[in-house]
CSV table of C-alpha atoms in Angstrom, one decimal:
chain,number,residue,atom,x,y,z
A,1,UNK,CA,0.0,0.0,0.0
A,2,UNK,CA,1.1,3.5,-0.7
A,3,UNK,CA,-0.3,4.9,2.6
A,4,UNK,CA,-1.6,3.7,5.9
A,5,UNK,CA,-5.1,2.4,6.3
A,6,UNK,CA,-7.3,4.9,8.0
A,7,UNK,CA,-10.3,2.7,9.1
A,8,UNK,CA,-11.0,-1.0,9.4
A,9,UNK,CA,-14.5,-2.3,8.5
A,10,UNK,CA,-15.0,-5.8,10.1
A,11,UNK,CA,-17.8,-7.6,8.4
A,12,UNK,CA,-19.4,-11.0,8.2
A,13,UNK,CA,-22.1,-12.7,6.1
A,14,UNK,CA,-24.6,-15.3,6.8
A,15,UNK,CA,-25.8,-17.1,3.7
A,16,UNK,CA,-28.1,-19.7,2.3
A,17,UNK,CA,-25.3,-22.3,2.2
A,18,UNK,CA,-21.6,-22.8,1.6
A,19,UNK,CA,-20.0,-22.0,-1.7
A,20,UNK,CA,-20.7,-24.8,-4.2
A,21,UNK,CA,-22.1,-25.0,-7.7
A,22,UNK,CA,-24.0,-21.9,-7.1
A,23,UNK,CA,-22.9,-18.8,-5.2
A,24,UNK,CA,-24.9,-18.6,-2.0
A,25,UNK,CA,-27.2,-15.7,-1.4
A,26,UNK,CA,-26.8,-13.4,1.6
A,27,UNK,CA,-29.3,-13.7,4.5
A,28,UNK,CA,-27.5,-11.3,6.8
A,29,UNK,CA,-24.6,-8.8,6.5
A,30,UNK,CA,-23.0,-6.9,9.3
A,31,UNK,CA,-20.3,-4.2,9.2
A,32,UNK,CA,-18.7,-2.6,12.2
A,33,UNK,CA,-16.0,0.0,11.6
A,34,UNK,CA,-13.5,1.9,13.7
A,35,UNK,CA,-10.6,4.1,13.0
A,36,UNK,CA,-7.0,2.9,13.1
A,37,UNK,CA,-6.3,5.1,16.1
A,38,UNK,CA,-9.3,3.8,18.1
A,39,UNK,CA,-8.3,0.2,17.3
A,40,UNK,CA,-4.8,0.7,18.6
A,41,UNK,CA,-5.9,2.6,21.7
A,42,UNK,CA,-8.4,0.1,22.9
A,43,UNK,CA,-7.5,-2.4,25.6
A,44,UNK,CA,-7.5,-6.1,25.1
A,45,UNK,CA,-10.9,-7.7,25.6
A,46,UNK,CA,-12.7,-4.4,25.1
A,47,UNK,CA,-14.4,-2.7,22.1
A,48,UNK,CA,-13.7,0.9,21.0
A,49,UNK,CA,-16.3,3.4,22.3
A,50,UNK,CA,-16.5,5.0,18.8
A,51,UNK,CA,-17.9,2.5,16.4
A,52,UNK,CA,-19.9,2.7,13.2
A,53,UNK,CA,-22.4,-0.1,12.6
A,54,UNK,CA,-24.6,-1.4,9.8
A,55,UNK,CA,-26.5,-4.7,9.8
A,56,UNK,CA,-29.1,-6.0,7.4
A,57,UNK,CA,-31.2,-9.1,7.3
A,58,UNK,CA,-32.1,-9.9,3.7
A,59,UNK,CA,-34.6,-12.1,1.8
A,60,UNK,CA,-32.4,-14.4,-0.2
A,61,UNK,CA,-35.3,-15.3,-2.6
A,62,UNK,CA,-33.9,-18.9,-2.4
A,63,UNK,CA,-34.4,-21.8,-0.1
A,64,UNK,CA,-32.0,-21.7,2.8
A,65,UNK,CA,-30.3,-25.0,3.4
A,66,UNK,CA,-31.5,-26.6,6.7
A,67,UNK,CA,-28.0,-26.9,7.9
A,68,UNK,CA,-27.5,-23.1,7.4
A,69,UNK,CA,-30.7,-22.3,9.2
A,70,UNK,CA,-29.8,-24.5,12.2
A,71,UNK,CA,-26.5,-22.7,12.4
A,72,UNK,CA,-27.6,-19.1,12.0
A,73,UNK,CA,-31.2,-19.2,13.2
A,74,UNK,CA,-32.4,-17.6,10.0
A,75,UNK,CA,-35.3,-19.4,8.2
A,76,UNK,CA,-37.1,-18.5,5.0
A,77,UNK,CA,-40.3,-17.6,6.9
A,78,UNK,CA,-38.4,-15.2,9.1
A,79,UNK,CA,-37.0,-13.4,6.0
A,80,UNK,CA,-40.0,-13.5,3.6
A,81,UNK,CA,-41.0,-9.9,4.3
A,82,UNK,CA,-37.4,-8.5,4.3
A,83,UNK,CA,-35.9,-6.7,1.3
A,84,UNK,CA,-33.5,-8.5,-1.0
A,85,UNK,CA,-30.0,-7.4,-1.7
A,86,UNK,CA,-30.7,-4.7,-4.2
A,87,UNK,CA,-29.5,-1.3,-5.4
A,88,UNK,CA,-30.6,0.4,-2.2
A,89,UNK,CA,-28.6,-2.1,-0.1
A,90,UNK,CA,-25.5,-1.6,-2.2
A,91,UNK,CA,-25.9,2.2,-2.1
A,92,UNK,CA,-26.3,2.1,1.7
A,93,UNK,CA,-23.0,0.1,2.0
A,94,UNK,CA,-21.2,2.5,-0.3
A,95,UNK,CA,-22.5,5.6,1.7
A,96,UNK,CA,-21.5,3.9,4.9
A,97,UNK,CA,-17.9,3.4,3.7
A,98,UNK,CA,-17.6,6.9,2.4
A,99,UNK,CA,-18.3,8.3,5.9
A,100,UNK,CA,-15.2,6.6,7.3
A,101,UNK,CA,-11.6,7.8,7.5
A,102,UNK,CA,-10.0,6.7,4.2
A,103,UNK,CA,-8.5,4.5,3.1
A,104,UNK,CA,-10.8,1.9,4.5
A,105,UNK,CA,-10.1,-1.9,4.7
A,106,UNK,CA,-12.7,-4.6,4.8
A,107,UNK,CA,-11.7,-7.4,7.2
A,108,UNK,CA,-13.4,-10.8,7.1
A,109,UNK,CA,-12.4,-14.2,8.5
A,110,UNK,CA,-11.8,-16.5,5.5
A,111,UNK,CA,-12.9,-13.6,3.3
A,112,UNK,CA,-10.8,-14.7,0.4
A,113,UNK,CA,-12.8,-17.9,0.0
A,114,UNK,CA,-16.2,-16.7,1.2
A,115,UNK,CA,-17.2,-13.2,2.3
A,116,UNK,CA,-15.3,-11.2,-0.3
A,117,UNK,CA,-16.3,-13.6,-3.1
A,118,UNK,CA,-20.0,-13.4,-2.3
A,119,UNK,CA,-20.2,-9.7,-1.7
A,120,UNK,CA,-18.3,-8.9,-4.9
A,121,UNK,CA,-20.7,-11.2,-6.8
A,122,UNK,CA,-23.7,-9.4,-5.4
A,123,UNK,CA,-22.3,-6.0,-6.2
A,124,UNK,CA,-21.3,-7.0,-9.8
A,125,UNK,CA,-24.8,-8.3,-10.4
A,126,UNK,CA,-26.1,-4.8,-9.7
A,127,UNK,CA,-23.2,-2.9,-11.5
A,128,UNK,CA,-22.3,-1.4,-8.2
A,129,UNK,CA,-18.8,-0.7,-6.9
A,130,UNK,CA,-17.3,0.2,-3.5
A,131,UNK,CA,-15.3,3.4,-3.2
A,132,UNK,CA,-12.0,3.2,-5.0
A,133,UNK,CA,-9.9,3.5,-1.8
A,134,UNK,CA,-11.6,0.4,-0.2
A,135,UNK,CA,-9.1,-2.4,0.5
A,136,UNK,CA,-9.6,-5.8,1.9
A,137,UNK,CA,-7.7,-8.3,3.9
A,138,UNK,CA,-8.5,-11.9,5.0
A,139,UNK,CA,-8.0,-12.3,8.8
A,140,UNK,CA,-7.5,-16.1,8.6
A,141,UNK,CA,-4.0,-16.0,7.0
A,142,UNK,CA,-3.3,-12.9,9.0
A,143,UNK,CA,-3.8,-14.7,12.4
A,144,UNK,CA,-1.9,-17.7,11.0
A,145,UNK,CA,1.1,-15.5,10.1
A,146,UNK,CA,1.1,-13.8,13.5
A,147,UNK,CA,0.9,-17.1,15.3
A,148,UNK,CA,3.8,-18.5,13.3
A,149,UNK,CA,5.9,-15.4,14.0
A,150,UNK,CA,5.2,-15.9,17.7
A,151,UNK,CA,6.3,-19.6,17.6
A,152,UNK,CA,9.5,-18.7,15.7
A,153,UNK,CA,10.3,-16.0,18.2
A,154,UNK,CA,9.8,-18.4,21.1
A,155,UNK,CA,11.9,-21.1,19.4
A,156,UNK,CA,14.7,-18.6,18.8
A,157,UNK,CA,14.6,-17.5,22.5
A,158,UNK,CA,14.8,-21.2,23.6
A,159,UNK,CA,17.8,-21.8,21.3
A,160,UNK,CA,19.5,-18.8,22.7
A,161,UNK,CA,18.9,-20.1,26.2
A,162,UNK,CA,20.3,-23.5,25.2
A,163,UNK,CA,23.4,-21.8,23.8
A,164,UNK,CA,24.0,-19.8,27.0
A,165,UNK,CA,23.6,-23.1,29.0
A,166,UNK,CA,26.1,-24.8,26.8
A,167,UNK,CA,28.6,-21.9,27.2
A,168,UNK,CA,28.2,-22.2,31.0
A,169,UNK,CA,28.8,-26.0,30.9
A,170,UNK,CA,31.8,-25.5,28.7
A,171,UNK,CA,33.2,-23.0,31.2
A,172,UNK,CA,32.6,-25.5,34.0
A,173,UNK,CA,34.3,-28.3,32.1
A,174,UNK,CA,37.3,-26.1,31.3
A,175,UNK,CA,37.6,-25.0,34.9
A,176,UNK,CA,37.3,-28.7,36.0
A,177,UNK,CA,40.2,-29.8,33.7
A,178,UNK,CA,42.4,-26.8,34.7
A,179,UNK,CA,41.8,-27.7,38.4
A,180,UNK,CA,42.5,-31.4,37.8
A,181,UNK,CA,45.7,-30.4,35.9
A,182,UNK,CA,47.3,-28.6,38.9
A,183,UNK,CA,49.9,-30.6,40.9
A,184,UNK,CA,48.2,-30.2,44.2
A,185,UNK,CA,44.9,-31.4,42.8
A,186,UNK,CA,46.4,-34.4,41.0
A,187,UNK,CA,48.0,-35.5,44.3
A,188,UNK,CA,44.8,-35.1,46.2
A,189,UNK,CA,42.7,-36.9,43.5
A,190,UNK,CA,45.3,-39.8,43.4
A,191,UNK,CA,44.9,-40.3,47.1
A,192,UNK,CA,41.1,-40.2,46.9
A,193,UNK,CA,41.0,-42.5,43.9
A,194,UNK,CA,43.1,-45.1,45.7
A,195,UNK,CA,40.4,-45.3,48.4
A,196,UNK,CA,37.4,-44.7,46.2
A,197,UNK,CA,38.1,-46.0,42.7
A,198,UNK,CA,34.5,-45.8,41.7
A,199,UNK,CA,34.5,-42.0,42.0
A,200,UNK,CA,37.1,-41.7,39.2
A,201,UNK,CA,34.9,-43.8,36.9
A,202,UNK,CA,31.8,-41.6,37.7
A,203,UNK,CA,33.8,-38.4,37.1
A,204,UNK,CA,35.2,-39.7,33.8
A,205,UNK,CA,31.7,-40.8,32.6
A,206,UNK,CA,30.3,-37.4,33.5
A,207,UNK,CA,33.1,-35.6,31.6
A,208,UNK,CA,32.7,-37.9,28.6
A,209,UNK,CA,28.9,-37.2,28.5
A,210,UNK,CA,29.6,-33.4,28.9
A,211,UNK,CA,32.2,-33.5,26.1
A,212,UNK,CA,29.8,-35.3,23.8
A,213,UNK,CA,27.0,-32.8,24.5
A,214,UNK,CA,29.3,-29.9,23.8
A,215,UNK,CA,30.9,-31.7,20.9
A,216,UNK,CA,34.4,-31.2,22.3
A,217,UNK,CA,37.4,-33.5,21.5
A,218,UNK,CA,40.5,-33.7,23.8
A,219,UNK,CA,43.7,-32.9,21.8
A,220,UNK,CA,47.0,-34.8,22.1
A,221,UNK,CA,48.4,-32.2,24.5
A,222,UNK,CA,45.6,-32.7,27.0
A,223,UNK,CA,43.6,-29.5,26.0
A,224,UNK,CA,40.2,-29.5,24.6
A,225,UNK,CA,39.3,-28.4,21.1
A,226,UNK,CA,35.8,-27.2,20.6
A,227,UNK,CA,33.6,-28.1,17.7
A,228,UNK,CA,30.3,-26.4,18.5
A,229,UNK,CA,27.4,-27.8,16.5
A,230,UNK,CA,24.6,-25.6,15.3
A,231,UNK,CA,21.9,-25.0,17.9
A,232,UNK,CA,19.4,-27.2,16.1
A,233,UNK,CA,21.7,-30.3,16.1
A,234,UNK,CA,22.6,-29.9,19.8
A,235,UNK,CA,21.6,-32.8,22.1
A,236,UNK,CA,20.4,-32.6,25.7
A,237,UNK,CA,22.9,-33.8,28.2
A,238,UNK,CA,20.2,-35.3,30.3
A,239,UNK,CA,17.1,-35.7,28.0
A,240,UNK,CA,13.7,-35.4,29.5
A,241,UNK,CA,11.7,-38.6,29.4
A,242,UNK,CA,9.2,-37.5,26.8
A,243,UNK,CA,8.7,-40.8,25.1
A,244,UNK,CA,5.2,-42.3,24.8
A,245,UNK,CA,4.1,-45.9,24.4
A,246,UNK,CA,3.2,-46.8,20.9
A,247,UNK,CA,0.1,-49.1,21.3
A,248,UNK,CA,0.8,-50.8,18.0
A,249,UNK,CA,4.3,-51.8,18.8
A,250,UNK,CA,4.3,-51.9,22.5
A,251,UNK,CA,7.6,-50.0,22.6
A,252,UNK,CA,8.6,-46.6,23.9
A,253,UNK,CA,8.6,-44.3,20.8
A,254,UNK,CA,10.0,-40.7,21.1
A,255,UNK,CA,7.4,-38.2,20.2
A,256,UNK,CA,7.9,-34.5,19.6
A,257,UNK,CA,5.8,-31.9,21.2
A,258,UNK,CA,4.4,-30.9,17.8
A,259,UNK,CA,3.3,-34.5,17.2
A,260,UNK,CA,1.7,-34.8,20.7
A,261,UNK,CA,-0.2,-31.5,20.5
A,262,UNK,CA,-3.1,-31.2,18.1
A,263,UNK,CA,-2.6,-29.1,15.1
A,264,UNK,CA,-3.8,-25.5,15.8
A,265,UNK,CA,-7.1,-24.5,14.2
A,266,UNK,CA,-7.9,-21.0,13.0
A,267,UNK,CA,-11.6,-20.9,13.1
A,268,UNK,CA,-12.7,-17.5,14.5
A,269,UNK,CA,-13.8,-19.2,17.8
A,270,UNK,CA,-10.4,-20.9,18.1
A,271,UNK,CA,-8.5,-17.7,17.5
A,272,UNK,CA,-10.7,-15.8,20.0
A,273,UNK,CA,-10.1,-18.5,22.6
A,274,UNK,CA,-6.3,-18.4,22.2
A,275,UNK,CA,-6.1,-14.6,22.3
A,276,UNK,CA,-8.8,-13.8,24.9
A,277,UNK,CA,-9.0,-17.0,27.0
A,278,UNK,CA,-12.5,-17.9,26.1
A,279,UNK,CA,-14.7,-18.7,23.0
A,280,UNK,CA,-17.2,-16.1,21.9
A,281,UNK,CA,-20.5,-16.5,23.8
A,282,UNK,CA,-22.6,-16.4,20.6
A,283,UNK,CA,-21.5,-17.5,17.1
A,284,UNK,CA,-23.0,-17.4,13.6
A,285,UNK,CA,-25.0,-14.2,14.3
A,286,UNK,CA,-23.3,-11.8,11.9
A,287,UNK,CA,-23.0,-8.9,14.3
A,288,UNK,CA,-21.7,-11.1,17.1
A,289,UNK,CA,-19.1,-12.7,14.8
A,290,UNK,CA,-18.0,-9.2,13.7
A,291,UNK,CA,-17.5,-8.1,17.3
A,292,UNK,CA,-15.5,-11.2,18.1
A,293,UNK,CA,-13.3,-10.6,15.1
A,294,UNK,CA,-12.8,-7.0,16.2
A,295,UNK,CA,-11.7,-8.1,19.6
A,296,UNK,CA,-9.2,-10.5,18.1
A,297,UNK,CA,-7.8,-7.7,16.0
A,298,UNK,CA,-7.5,-5.4,19.1
A,299,UNK,CA,-5.7,-8.2,20.9
A,300,UNK,CA,-3.0,-8.3,18.2
A,301,UNK,CA,-2.9,-4.5,18.0
A,302,UNK,CA,0.1,-3.1,16.1
A,303,UNK,CA,0.9,-6.5,14.5
A,304,UNK,CA,-2.6,-6.7,13.1
A,305,UNK,CA,-2.5,-3.2,11.7
A,306,UNK,CA,1.0,-3.7,10.2
A,307,UNK,CA,0.0,-6.9,8.4
A,308,UNK,CA,-3.1,-5.2,7.0
A,309,UNK,CA,-1.1,-2.3,5.8
A,310,UNK,CA,1.3,-4.6,4.0
A,311,UNK,CA,-1.1,-7.2,2.6
A,312,UNK,CA,-4.3,-5.2,2.0
A,313,UNK,CA,-5.4,-5.3,-1.7
A,314,UNK,CA,-8.0,-3.0,-3.4
A,315,UNK,CA,-11.4,-4.6,-3.3
A,316,UNK,CA,-11.9,-3.7,-6.9
A,317,UNK,CA,-8.8,-5.8,-7.8
A,318,UNK,CA,-9.8,-8.8,-5.6
A,319,UNK,CA,-10.3,-11.9,-7.8
A,320,UNK,CA,-10.7,-14.6,-5.2
């Protein structure tokens, strides 16, 4: 983008069905907008005091799939007296967007595959267009990217901590060998080893394990040469017992944490629960879903805004 986004318009659609052979018709559309400043200034878990809202229930003039009705609570008999998505509806949306601080950005969860596709189809059927400075960004890949960045940052921090631990252990080993090499210490250790030979074996085993962990090879002159491996290939000196029993083989099989933990899901309710500690109280009511999405955006704050600035595309250029 050439400039920063001025406003964010979080929106959600309820429809007659999922996208299939025919594009679904809209039964409910909700838009809630706030300025960039108010989004960034709002505390986690709260909503901005200054919001602009627009919600319509629409007659789809098509049978609503029973599964969709059960999910959204919208049935054909409830909507039979409502207006369809027509020129007036399109004009109201355009006028709503023009009132906001430009440029504006539509934000929808899974918008690239659903909300943006359906809204654009409806507008094109009426030869209507949103303002030229209207952008759009899908919050699904946005939250995926931010979560991945967090995981990479945590992994890097852990590797740095491992490196610091290895450095400390290297210093300990070096000090141990220097101490053992002094004449007074050699004499004392010789006397102790004569009475407790097992202690020498334990000490040597510990040093061997420590050298192996640090990837250090003793040289001919008795000093140690260091061959530090990259952090990713480093082994634990005393590995945690994290193996699990494989029921098919009956043997202990090492399992990584990523294998043990379920793959993260990025439905709006999942993102909301991770960021705010609880799932939304109500889902699949368009306005409730929009508020949940807005709260997730506020929880991400500057990272959300930065991603939208970088990845937002003009709605008129969106092709699905």
